[in-house]
Structures are given as structure tokens and as C-alpha cells.
Amino acid sequence: MNLRKASAAAAAVLALSLTATACGSDDSDSSSEGEGGGKKITVGIKFDQPGIGLKTPDGSYTGFDVDVATYVAKELGYAEKDITWKETPSADRETALERGDVDFIVASYSITDERKAKVDFAGPYLLAHQDLLIRSDDNIAKGADLNGKKLCSVAGSTSAQNVSDELAPKAQLKEYGTYSECIDALASGAVDALTTDDSILAGYASQDQNKGKFKLAGLSLSNENYGIGVKKGDAKMVDDINAALEKMVTDKAWDKAVTDNFGPAEYKNEPAPKIGNIVS
């Protein structure tokens, strides 16, 4: 009899303990929630593209994509402190979304039919073009002017090959491991031009150490519709992000982000694109 009473008392104590633990767990979860009641959000960006997405030596993040992502996250209910930034190199973007490593990706992510088969896109939020970066005292007015000149791009990129195949078959292609190496080569005269998206080129030209050294040639060699990547099938996230992007344009925060990140390069950007308007 005493044994039964002791067992009953112990069970009651255990039940109370579990109840208290559960309540404590709920309180802990709510303390890590964002402004809109959700938990922290993880956003994929580039860490190595000045003006687009760059992790600085002090651990902060800068760039147009970072500004766009921060604005969107705020509209979704997350303060800047609620954002976890995750590096997503080009080759890993689809996989990161499929695995759920990130909630969305803002990383100079051009919308293509091949990518749309794997992920969904909000936007576009920027229309970029393949262009050339040249020294400020040089003059290249058209693609054919590259014939006989040294053209740089990163290994594995199709940008330089596009120029060689379509515009300047006599250009001498030089491949380096990073755009920073191409910039150094351009500064030293080892190459005559660097090619990739004009937004990326403007970011490099806007760096303090490069101001006044380089300029964009102003050639629109291709259309690159930057979109925000979302996991396939998440229609609500796409709709919510599109609403945030529209508001960013309306309240002029989009224009400010362009000026802040690309202004020193005198980047002649396209107007903010209409949601769903893909320029081929």
C-alpha cells in the first residue's frame, strides 16, 4: 500500500516536471522568433562579389543583393538580426534550396528555363547585361574592337566564350581563377578587358581601391534577369517576396540600393523590372 502511494506521488512529481519543462521550452522558442512570429530566416547570398554580395573582414555583409534581401526579410517579418547569411556559390544554389539549407536566395541568380525546372523564382528584381570592364583611359565601342586584344573571365564562365563566338573571334581569351585576379591583370595591362554581368563589374569598379581606374564599356551583350530563388512549389513565399519587391520599388529603397552599391562606377542601370517580366 505504501509502495503504491509512493509510486503515485512520484508519478505526479514527474508529470509536473514534464509540464514545467514543456512550458519552458515554448518560452525559449518564442524568444528566438522574428518580428512576424516566425523563427530566424536563412538567406543565401554571394560572399565574394563586391557591390553584389560581399562578406567584409569585420564579418558584416554589403552589396545590392544584401540590401534587397534585408528589405524583403523585413517585409516578411524578420529584423536584420533575425537573418542568418549563408554563402551559396553558383553551382550550389539549386541544391541549397532543395535541401532546405536556405529559405530563399539572392545571389546574382539569373532566371533561366533550366533553373525554373528545379526551383521557383520571385522577381525579377534587376535586369543586368553582360558587359566589358576596361581601363578608364581605354575605349572599346563595340564587341569587334576586342579582336586582337586579351579578354579575361573566370575559369568555367561562358561570358568570354560568348564574346569570342559571336562578336570578336580573334580575341585572345585569358582565364583566371577569380574576378579579383582578372581585375589585377586589367590594372597591370596583362589583359585589355574583363567580361561578366555589368552589375558585378560595377561592383568591382566601385571599390575604393579601384575608383577612377576602370569603366564599363556600356555594351549590352546579353540580358540577365536576376530573380530570388525559392524552393520549388512554395507559391506563398514567391507571392510574399514579389509583394515586398514591389514595395521596395514604390518607396524608392530600390533606387537607393542601386546608388549606394554601384554609384561610383557610374553604372547605367535599367529601371526596376516589372514582376514576372523576363526580358529575353
PDB file of C-alpha atoms in Angstrom:
ATOM      1  CA  MET A   1       0.000   0.000   0.000  1.00  0.00           C
ATOM      2  CA  ASN A   2       2.729   2.455   0.952  1.00  0.00           C
ATOM      3  CA  LEU A   3       4.584   1.423  -2.175  1.00  0.00           C
ATOM      4  CA  ARG A   4       1.582   2.265  -4.321  1.00  0.00           C
ATOM      5  CA  LYS A   5       1.237   5.693  -2.657  1.00  0.00           C
ATOM      6  CA  ALA A   6       4.928   6.425  -3.157  1.00  0.00           C
ATOM      7  CA  SER A   7       4.706   5.412  -6.814  1.00  0.00           C
ATOM      8  CA  ALA A   8       1.653   7.632  -7.318  1.00  0.00           C
ATOM      9  CA  ALA A   9       3.411  10.576  -5.702  1.00  0.00           C
ATOM     10  CA  ALA A  10       6.486  10.050  -7.858  1.00  0.00           C
ATOM     11  CA  ALA A  11       4.335   9.918 -10.986  1.00  0.00           C
ATOM     12  CA  ALA A  12       2.652  13.180 -10.009  1.00  0.00           C
ATOM     13  CA  VAL A  13       6.013  14.858  -9.471  1.00  0.00           C
ATOM     14  CA  LEU A  14       7.228  13.579 -12.845  1.00  0.00           C
ATOM     15  CA  ALA A  15       4.108  14.868 -14.612  1.00  0.00           C
ATOM     16  CA  LEU A  16       4.531  18.315 -13.061  1.00  0.00           C
ATOM     17  CA  SER A  17       8.199  18.326 -14.027  1.00  0.00           C
ATOM     18  CA  LEU A  18       7.402  17.475 -17.653  1.00  0.00           C
ATOM     19  CA  THR A  19       4.720  20.142 -17.786  1.00  0.00           C
ATOM     20  CA  ALA A  20       7.126  22.781 -16.472  1.00  0.00           C
ATOM     21  CA  THR A  21       9.806  21.658 -18.936  1.00  0.00           C
ATOM     22  CA  ALA A  22       7.375  21.882 -21.838  1.00  0.00           C
ATOM     23  CA  CYS A  23       6.348  25.399 -20.818  1.00  0.00           C
ATOM     24  CA  GLY A  24       9.975  26.405 -20.516  1.00  0.00           C
ATOM     25  CA  SER A  25      10.657  25.003 -23.993  1.00  0.00           C
ATOM     26  CA  ASP A  26       7.843  27.080 -25.508  1.00  0.00           C
ATOM     27  CA  ASP A  27       9.184  30.237 -23.883  1.00  0.00           C
ATOM     28  CA  SER A  28      12.641  29.526 -25.236  1.00  0.00           C
ATOM     29  CA  ASP A  29      11.331  29.049 -28.780  1.00  0.00           C
ATOM     30  CA  SER A  30       9.362  32.301 -28.743  1.00  0.00           C
ATOM     31  CA  SER A  31      12.440  34.251 -27.685  1.00  0.00           C
ATOM     32  CA  SER A  32      14.148  33.300 -30.947  1.00  0.00           C
ATOM     33  CA  GLU A  33      11.212  34.277 -33.130  1.00  0.00           C
ATOM     34  CA  GLY A  34      11.305  37.090 -35.680  1.00  0.00           C
ATOM     35  CA  GLU A  35       9.163  40.209 -35.638  1.00  0.00           C
ATOM     36  CA  GLY A  36       6.382  38.429 -37.508  1.00  0.00           C
ATOM     37  CA  GLY A  37       6.264  35.493 -35.096  1.00  0.00           C
ATOM     38  CA  GLY A  38       8.460  33.247 -37.210  1.00  0.00           C
ATOM     39  CA  LYS A  39      11.855  31.865 -36.315  1.00  0.00           C
ATOM     40  CA  LYS A  40      15.108  33.169 -37.733  1.00  0.00           C
ATOM     41  CA  ILE A  41      15.400  33.129 -41.511  1.00  0.00           C
ATOM     42  CA  THR A  42      18.366  31.877 -43.565  1.00  0.00           C
ATOM     43  CA  VAL A  43      19.189  33.708 -46.783  1.00  0.00           C
ATOM     44  CA  GLY A  44      21.669  32.591 -49.435  1.00  0.00           C
ATOM     45  CA  ILE A  45      23.980  35.241 -50.907  1.00  0.00           C
ATOM     46  CA  LYS A  46      27.395  35.522 -52.519  1.00  0.00           C
ATOM     47  CA  PHE A  47      30.260  36.284 -50.162  1.00  0.00           C
ATOM     48  CA  ASP A  48      32.840  37.313 -52.778  1.00  0.00           C
ATOM     49  CA  GLN A  49      31.197  39.817 -55.150  1.00  0.00           C
ATOM     50  CA  PRO A  50      31.776  43.494 -54.263  1.00  0.00           C
ATOM     51  CA  GLY A  51      28.666  45.576 -54.855  1.00  0.00           C
ATOM     52  CA  ILE A  52      26.508  42.433 -55.055  1.00  0.00           C
ATOM     53  CA  GLY A  53      27.198  40.249 -52.030  1.00  0.00           C
ATOM     54  CA  LEU A  54      30.388  40.579 -50.015  1.00  0.00           C
ATOM     55  CA  LYS A  55      31.431  39.394 -46.579  1.00  0.00           C
ATOM     56  CA  THR A  56      33.792  42.037 -45.236  1.00  0.00           C
ATOM     57  CA  PRO A  57      36.792  41.391 -42.967  1.00  0.00           C
ATOM     58  CA  ASP A  58      34.823  42.614 -39.930  1.00  0.00           C
ATOM     59  CA  GLY A  59      32.141  39.976 -40.563  1.00  0.00           C
ATOM     60  CA  SER A  60      29.444  42.287 -41.932  1.00  0.00           C
ATOM     61  CA  TYR A  61      27.716  41.912 -45.307  1.00  0.00           C
ATOM     62  CA  THR A  62      27.353  44.501 -48.062  1.00  0.00           C
ATOM     63  CA  GLY A  63      26.029  44.733 -51.603  1.00  0.00           C
ATOM     64  CA  PHE A  64      22.898  45.282 -53.655  1.00  0.00           C
ATOM     65  CA  ASP A  65      21.695  41.704 -53.158  1.00  0.00           C
ATOM     66  CA  VAL A  66      22.234  42.062 -49.409  1.00  0.00           C
ATOM     67  CA  ASP A  67      20.161  45.264 -49.371  1.00  0.00           C
ATOM     68  CA  VAL A  68      17.381  43.609 -51.378  1.00  0.00           C
ATOM     69  CA  ALA A  69      17.399  40.513 -49.168  1.00  0.00           C
ATOM     70  CA  THR A  70      17.350  42.602 -45.981  1.00  0.00           C
ATOM     71  CA  TYR A  71      14.389  44.622 -47.243  1.00  0.00           C
ATOM     72  CA  VAL A  72      12.485  41.501 -48.298  1.00  0.00           C
ATOM     73  CA  ALA A  73      13.176  39.761 -44.982  1.00  0.00           C
ATOM     74  CA  LYS A  74      11.878  42.803 -43.091  1.00  0.00           C
ATOM     75  CA  GLU A  75       8.656  42.728 -45.113  1.00  0.00           C
ATOM     76  CA  LEU A  76       8.325  39.035 -44.276  1.00  0.00           C
ATOM     77  CA  GLY A  77       8.567  39.922 -40.593  1.00  0.00           C
ATOM     78  CA  TYR A  78      12.269  39.494 -39.779  1.00  0.00           C
ATOM     79  CA  ALA A  79      14.582  42.144 -38.393  1.00  0.00           C
ATOM     80  CA  GLU A  80      18.134  42.246 -39.712  1.00  0.00           C
ATOM     81  CA  LYS A  81      19.335  40.487 -36.549  1.00  0.00           C
ATOM     82  CA  ASP A  82      16.991  37.569 -37.387  1.00  0.00           C
ATOM     83  CA  ILE A  83      18.795  36.873 -40.677  1.00  0.00           C
ATOM     84  CA  THR A  84      21.425  34.154 -40.967  1.00  0.00           C
ATOM     85  CA  TRP A  85      23.516  34.738 -44.102  1.00  0.00           C
ATOM     86  CA  LYS A  86      24.728  31.611 -45.888  1.00  0.00           C
ATOM     87  CA  GLU A  87      27.218  31.564 -48.733  1.00  0.00           C
ATOM     88  CA  THR A  88      25.714  29.981 -51.862  1.00  0.00           C
ATOM     89  CA  PRO A  89      28.169  29.684 -54.761  1.00  0.00           C
ATOM     90  CA  SER A  90      26.592  29.480 -58.202  1.00  0.00           C
ATOM     91  CA  ALA A  91      26.989  25.714 -58.503  1.00  0.00           C
ATOM     92  CA  ASP A  92      25.250  25.079 -55.140  1.00  0.00           C
ATOM     93  CA  ARG A  93      22.189  27.306 -55.397  1.00  0.00           C
ATOM     94  CA  GLU A  94      19.618  24.748 -56.562  1.00  0.00           C
ATOM     95  CA  THR A  95      20.890  22.121 -54.127  1.00  0.00           C
ATOM     96  CA  ALA A  96      20.762  24.539 -51.184  1.00  0.00           C
ATOM     97  CA  LEU A  97      17.088  25.260 -51.894  1.00  0.00           C
ATOM     98  CA  GLU A  98      16.172  21.629 -52.463  1.00  0.00           C
ATOM     99  CA  ARG A  99      17.801  20.570 -49.166  1.00  0.00           C
ATOM    100  CA  GLY A 100      16.182  23.406 -47.256  1.00  0.00           C
ATOM    101  CA  ASP A 101      19.557  24.900 -46.263  1.00  0.00           C
ATOM    102  CA  VAL A 102      18.189  28.365 -47.059  1.00  0.00           C
ATOM    103  CA  ASP A 103      14.732  29.963 -47.175  1.00  0.00           C
ATOM    104  CA  PHE A 104      15.481  31.989 -50.280  1.00  0.00           C
ATOM    105  CA  ILE A 105      18.494  33.012 -52.371  1.00  0.00           C
ATOM    106  CA  VAL A 106      19.501  36.475 -53.595  1.00  0.00           C
ATOM    107  CA  ALA A 107      22.819  35.898 -55.370  1.00  0.00           C
ATOM    108  CA  SER A 108      23.046  37.369 -58.910  1.00  0.00           C
ATOM    109  CA  TYR A 109      20.760  34.445 -59.789  1.00  0.00           C
ATOM    110  CA  SER A 110      19.675  34.757 -63.428  1.00  0.00           C
ATOM    111  CA  ILE A 111      16.259  33.280 -64.215  1.00  0.00           C
ATOM    112  CA  THR A 112      16.532  30.582 -66.881  1.00  0.00           C
ATOM    113  CA  ASP A 113      14.204  27.813 -68.097  1.00  0.00           C
ATOM    114  CA  GLU A 114      16.703  25.191 -66.938  1.00  0.00           C
ATOM    115  CA  ARG A 115      16.749  26.612 -63.401  1.00  0.00           C
ATOM    116  CA  LYS A 116      12.968  27.072 -63.294  1.00  0.00           C
ATOM    117  CA  ALA A 117      12.622  23.324 -63.722  1.00  0.00           C
ATOM    118  CA  LYS A 118      14.338  22.899 -60.339  1.00  0.00           C
ATOM    119  CA  VAL A 119      13.381  25.970 -58.279  1.00  0.00           C
ATOM    120  CA  ASP A 120      10.815  28.784 -58.318  1.00  0.00           C
ATOM    121  CA  PHE A 121      11.678  32.450 -58.721  1.00  0.00           C
ATOM    122  CA  ALA A 122      10.280  35.696 -57.406  1.00  0.00           C
ATOM    123  CA  GLY A 123      11.061  38.847 -59.363  1.00  0.00           C
ATOM    124  CA  PRO A 124      12.987  39.731 -61.375  1.00  0.00           C
ATOM    125  CA  TYR A 125      14.439  42.498 -59.223  1.00  0.00           C
ATOM    126  CA  LEU A 126      17.280  43.585 -61.543  1.00  0.00           C
ATOM    127  CA  LEU A 127      17.908  43.438 -65.282  1.00  0.00           C
ATOM    128  CA  ALA A 128      21.653  43.173 -65.832  1.00  0.00           C
ATOM    129  CA  HIS A 129      23.607  42.748 -69.061  1.00  0.00           C
ATOM    130  CA  GLN A 130      26.862  41.087 -69.949  1.00  0.00           C
ATOM    131  CA  ASP A 131      29.368  43.889 -70.482  1.00  0.00           C
ATOM    132  CA  LEU A 132      33.075  44.697 -70.514  1.00  0.00           C
ATOM    133  CA  LEU A 133      35.186  46.404 -67.864  1.00  0.00           C
ATOM    134  CA  ILE A 134      38.100  48.327 -69.358  1.00  0.00           C
ATOM    135  CA  ARG A 135      40.728  50.780 -68.140  1.00  0.00           C
ATOM    136  CA  SER A 136      39.405  54.320 -67.776  1.00  0.00           C
ATOM    137  CA  ASP A 137      41.736  55.646 -70.497  1.00  0.00           C
ATOM    138  CA  ASP A 138      40.746  52.953 -72.999  1.00  0.00           C
ATOM    139  CA  ASN A 139      37.906  52.985 -75.493  1.00  0.00           C
ATOM    140  CA  ILE A 140      36.047  49.941 -76.758  1.00  0.00           C
ATOM    141  CA  ALA A 141      32.868  50.969 -78.548  1.00  0.00           C
ATOM    142  CA  LYS A 142      31.739  47.578 -79.837  1.00  0.00           C
ATOM    143  CA  GLY A 143      32.490  43.893 -79.392  1.00  0.00           C
ATOM    144  CA  ALA A 144      34.530  43.715 -82.591  1.00  0.00           C
ATOM    145  CA  ASP A 145      37.050  46.145 -81.068  1.00  0.00           C
ATOM    146  CA  LEU A 146      38.221  43.211 -78.919  1.00  0.00           C
ATOM    147  CA  ASN A 147      39.714  41.410 -81.920  1.00  0.00           C
ATOM    148  CA  GLY A 148      43.423  41.017 -81.242  1.00  0.00           C
ATOM    149  CA  LYS A 149      43.018  42.081 -77.610  1.00  0.00           C
ATOM    150  CA  LYS A 150      43.257  39.975 -74.436  1.00  0.00           C
ATOM    151  CA  LEU A 151      39.897  39.243 -72.818  1.00  0.00           C
ATOM    152  CA  CYS A 152      39.646  37.928 -69.272  1.00  0.00           C
ATOM    153  CA  SER A 153      36.987  35.952 -67.442  1.00  0.00           C
ATOM    154  CA  VAL A 154      36.939  33.319 -64.719  1.00  0.00           C
ATOM    155  CA  ALA A 155      37.516  29.665 -65.474  1.00  0.00           C
ATOM    156  CA  GLY A 156      34.255  27.864 -66.218  1.00  0.00           C
ATOM    157  CA  SER A 157      32.390  31.030 -67.190  1.00  0.00           C
ATOM    158  CA  THR A 158      30.635  31.219 -70.551  1.00  0.00           C
ATOM    159  CA  SER A 159      30.874  35.020 -70.762  1.00  0.00           C
ATOM    160  CA  ALA A 160      34.212  35.258 -72.542  1.00  0.00           C
ATOM    161  CA  GLN A 161      33.319  32.395 -74.880  1.00  0.00           C
ATOM    162  CA  ASN A 162      30.124  34.204 -75.859  1.00  0.00           C
ATOM    163  CA  VAL A 163      32.171  37.226 -76.935  1.00  0.00           C
ATOM    164  CA  SER A 164      34.647  35.055 -78.824  1.00  0.00           C
ATOM    165  CA  ASP A 165      31.963  33.046 -80.599  1.00  0.00           C
ATOM    166  CA  GLU A 166      29.648  35.897 -81.561  1.00  0.00           C
ATOM    167  CA  LEU A 167      31.448  39.243 -81.549  1.00  0.00           C
ATOM    168  CA  ALA A 168      35.229  39.014 -81.626  1.00  0.00           C
ATOM    169  CA  PRO A 169      36.529  35.650 -82.883  1.00  0.00           C
ATOM    170  CA  LYS A 170      40.116  36.955 -82.828  1.00  0.00           C
ATOM    171  CA  ALA A 171      40.057  37.978 -79.185  1.00  0.00           C
ATOM    172  CA  GLN A 172      42.605  36.197 -77.004  1.00  0.00           C
ATOM    173  CA  LEU A 173      40.810  34.549 -74.095  1.00  0.00           C
ATOM    174  CA  LYS A 174      42.572  34.513 -70.723  1.00  0.00           C
ATOM    175  CA  GLU A 175      41.010  32.574 -67.857  1.00  0.00           C
ATOM    176  CA  TYR A 176      41.791  33.218 -64.199  1.00  0.00           C
ATOM    177  CA  GLY A 177      40.507  31.590 -61.041  1.00  0.00           C
ATOM    178  CA  THR A 178      38.656  34.652 -59.708  1.00  0.00           C
ATOM    179  CA  TYR A 179      37.393  38.020 -60.899  1.00  0.00           C
ATOM    180  CA  SER A 180      39.802  39.676 -58.485  1.00  0.00           C
ATOM    181  CA  GLU A 181      42.682  38.125 -60.428  1.00  0.00           C
ATOM    182  CA  CYS A 182      41.181  39.476 -63.638  1.00  0.00           C
ATOM    183  CA  ILE A 183      40.963  42.937 -62.062  1.00  0.00           C
ATOM    184  CA  ASP A 184      44.656  42.788 -61.135  1.00  0.00           C
ATOM    185  CA  ALA A 185      45.512  41.671 -64.663  1.00  0.00           C
ATOM    186  CA  LEU A 186      43.463  44.503 -66.134  1.00  0.00           C
ATOM    187  CA  ALA A 187      45.185  47.049 -63.899  1.00  0.00           C
ATOM    188  CA  SER A 188      48.645  45.797 -64.860  1.00  0.00           C
ATOM    189  CA  GLY A 189      47.905  45.660 -68.589  1.00  0.00           C
ATOM    190  CA  ALA A 190      48.154  41.879 -68.798  1.00  0.00           C
ATOM    191  CA  VAL A 191      44.620  41.873 -70.243  1.00  0.00           C
ATOM    192  CA  ASP A 192      42.615  44.541 -72.031  1.00  0.00           C
ATOM    193  CA  ALA A 193      39.104  43.788 -70.779  1.00  0.00           C
ATOM    194  CA  LEU A 194      37.139  41.726 -68.279  1.00  0.00           C
ATOM    195  CA  THR A 195      33.692  40.387 -69.120  1.00  0.00           C
ATOM    196  CA  THR A 196      30.752  39.259 -66.986  1.00  0.00           C
ATOM    197  CA  ASP A 197      27.463  40.847 -65.825  1.00  0.00           C
ATOM    198  CA  ASP A 198      27.601  44.648 -65.728  1.00  0.00           C
ATOM    199  CA  SER A 199      26.291  44.671 -62.147  1.00  0.00           C
ATOM    200  CA  ILE A 200      29.244  42.554 -60.999  1.00  0.00           C
ATOM    201  CA  LEU A 201      31.701  44.685 -62.961  1.00  0.00           C
ATOM    202  CA  ALA A 202      30.212  47.854 -61.477  1.00  0.00           C
ATOM    203  CA  GLY A 203      30.680  46.422 -58.002  1.00  0.00           C
ATOM    204  CA  TYR A 204      34.385  45.871 -58.566  1.00  0.00           C
ATOM    205  CA  ALA A 205      34.841  49.282 -60.196  1.00  0.00           C
ATOM    206  CA  SER A 206      33.139  50.908 -57.194  1.00  0.00           C
ATOM    207  CA  GLN A 207      35.615  49.531 -54.653  1.00  0.00           C
ATOM    208  CA  ASP A 208      37.690  52.257 -53.021  1.00  0.00           C
ATOM    209  CA  GLN A 209      40.957  50.879 -54.366  1.00  0.00           C
ATOM    210  CA  ASN A 210      39.568  50.798 -57.940  1.00  0.00           C
ATOM    211  CA  LYS A 211      37.759  54.127 -58.173  1.00  0.00           C
ATOM    212  CA  GLY A 212      38.816  56.030 -61.282  1.00  0.00           C
ATOM    213  CA  LYS A 213      40.850  53.142 -62.686  1.00  0.00           C
ATOM    214  CA  PHE A 214      38.162  51.369 -64.685  1.00  0.00           C
ATOM    215  CA  LYS A 215      34.905  51.977 -66.524  1.00  0.00           C
ATOM    216  CA  LEU A 216      32.178  49.903 -68.103  1.00  0.00           C
ATOM    217  CA  ALA A 217      32.184  49.851 -71.899  1.00  0.00           C
ATOM    218  CA  GLY A 218      28.394  50.112 -71.908  1.00  0.00           C
ATOM    219  CA  LEU A 219      27.729  47.170 -74.231  1.00  0.00           C
ATOM    220  CA  SER A 220      24.606  45.086 -73.625  1.00  0.00           C
ATOM    221  CA  LEU A 221      25.872  41.690 -74.764  1.00  0.00           C
ATOM    222  CA  SER A 222      23.095  39.662 -73.077  1.00  0.00           C
ATOM    223  CA  ASN A 223      20.105  40.068 -70.766  1.00  0.00           C
ATOM    224  CA  GLU A 224      20.390  38.663 -67.229  1.00  0.00           C
ATOM    225  CA  ASN A 225      17.136  38.734 -65.254  1.00  0.00           C
ATOM    226  CA  TYR A 226      18.089  38.414 -61.576  1.00  0.00           C
ATOM    227  CA  GLY A 227      15.459  36.598 -59.538  1.00  0.00           C
ATOM    228  CA  ILE A 228      15.103  35.457 -55.932  1.00  0.00           C
ATOM    229  CA  GLY A 229      15.286  31.680 -55.762  1.00  0.00           C
ATOM    230  CA  VAL A 230      12.717  29.813 -53.669  1.00  0.00           C
ATOM    231  CA  LYS A 231      12.170  26.110 -53.064  1.00  0.00           C
ATOM    232  CA  LYS A 232      10.085  24.510 -55.814  1.00  0.00           C
ATOM    233  CA  GLY A 233       6.379  24.612 -55.018  1.00  0.00           C
ATOM    234  CA  ASP A 234       6.467  27.332 -52.341  1.00  0.00           C
ATOM    235  CA  ALA A 235       3.948  29.618 -54.073  1.00  0.00           C
ATOM    236  CA  LYS A 236       3.195  31.629 -50.923  1.00  0.00           C
ATOM    237  CA  MET A 237       6.844  32.547 -50.425  1.00  0.00           C
ATOM    238  CA  VAL A 238       7.055  33.658 -54.064  1.00  0.00           C
ATOM    239  CA  ASP A 239       3.941  35.829 -53.706  1.00  0.00           C
ATOM    240  CA  ASP A 240       5.145  37.358 -50.429  1.00  0.00           C
ATOM    241  CA  ILE A 241       8.580  38.178 -51.857  1.00  0.00           C
ATOM    242  CA  ASN A 242       7.051  39.698 -55.006  1.00  0.00           C
ATOM    243  CA  ALA A 243       4.887  41.962 -52.842  1.00  0.00           C
ATOM    244  CA  ALA A 244       7.995  43.041 -50.909  1.00  0.00           C
ATOM    245  CA  LEU A 245       9.906  43.783 -54.130  1.00  0.00           C
ATOM    246  CA  GLU A 246       7.047  45.898 -55.460  1.00  0.00           C
ATOM    247  CA  LYS A 247       7.006  47.907 -52.232  1.00  0.00           C
ATOM    248  CA  MET A 248      10.797  48.343 -52.363  1.00  0.00           C
ATOM    249  CA  VAL A 249      10.472  49.950 -55.793  1.00  0.00           C
ATOM    250  CA  THR A 250       7.486  52.114 -54.795  1.00  0.00           C
ATOM    251  CA  ASP A 251       9.152  53.622 -51.728  1.00  0.00           C
ATOM    252  CA  LYS A 252      12.414  54.286 -53.636  1.00  0.00           C
ATOM    253  CA  ALA A 253      14.502  51.945 -51.468  1.00  0.00           C
ATOM    254  CA  TRP A 254      15.420  50.078 -54.661  1.00  0.00           C
ATOM    255  CA  ASP A 255      16.864  53.229 -56.261  1.00  0.00           C
ATOM    256  CA  LYS A 256      18.836  53.997 -53.108  1.00  0.00           C
ATOM    257  CA  ALA A 257      20.327  50.483 -53.083  1.00  0.00           C
ATOM    258  CA  VAL A 258      21.464  50.904 -56.704  1.00  0.00           C
ATOM    259  CA  THR A 259      23.099  54.264 -55.961  1.00  0.00           C
ATOM    260  CA  ASP A 260      24.740  53.070 -52.740  1.00  0.00           C
ATOM    261  CA  ASN A 261      26.311  49.998 -54.312  1.00  0.00           C
ATOM    262  CA  PHE A 262      27.010  50.923 -57.951  1.00  0.00           C
ATOM    263  CA  GLY A 263      27.132  54.720 -57.953  1.00  0.00           C
ATOM    264  CA  PRO A 264      30.923  55.218 -58.054  1.00  0.00           C
ATOM    265  CA  ALA A 265      31.120  53.137 -61.270  1.00  0.00           C
ATOM    266  CA  GLU A 266      28.546  55.371 -62.994  1.00  0.00           C
ATOM    267  CA  TYR A 267      26.528  52.225 -63.626  1.00  0.00           C
ATOM    268  CA  LYS A 268      23.730  52.987 -66.096  1.00  0.00           C
ATOM    269  CA  ASN A 269      21.234  50.546 -64.688  1.00  0.00           C
ATOM    270  CA  GLU A 270      17.933  49.581 -66.233  1.00  0.00           C
ATOM    271  CA  PRO A 271      14.791  50.745 -64.420  1.00  0.00           C
ATOM    272  CA  ALA A 272      13.422  48.327 -61.854  1.00  0.00           C
ATOM    273  CA  PRO A 273      11.791  45.480 -63.809  1.00  0.00           C
ATOM    274  CA  LYS A 274       8.133  44.576 -63.526  1.00  0.00           C
ATOM    275  CA  ILE A 275       7.436  41.431 -61.541  1.00  0.00           C
ATOM    276  CA  GLY A 276       7.200  38.479 -63.906  1.00  0.00           C
ATOM    277  CA  ASN A 277       8.584  40.404 -66.897  1.00  0.00           C
ATOM    278  CA  ILE A 278      11.502  38.311 -68.183  1.00  0.00           C
ATOM    279  CA  VAL A 279      13.491  40.065 -70.918  1.00  0.00           C
ATOM    280  CA  SER A 280      14.968  37.572 -73.374  1.00  0.00           C
TER     281      SER A 280
END
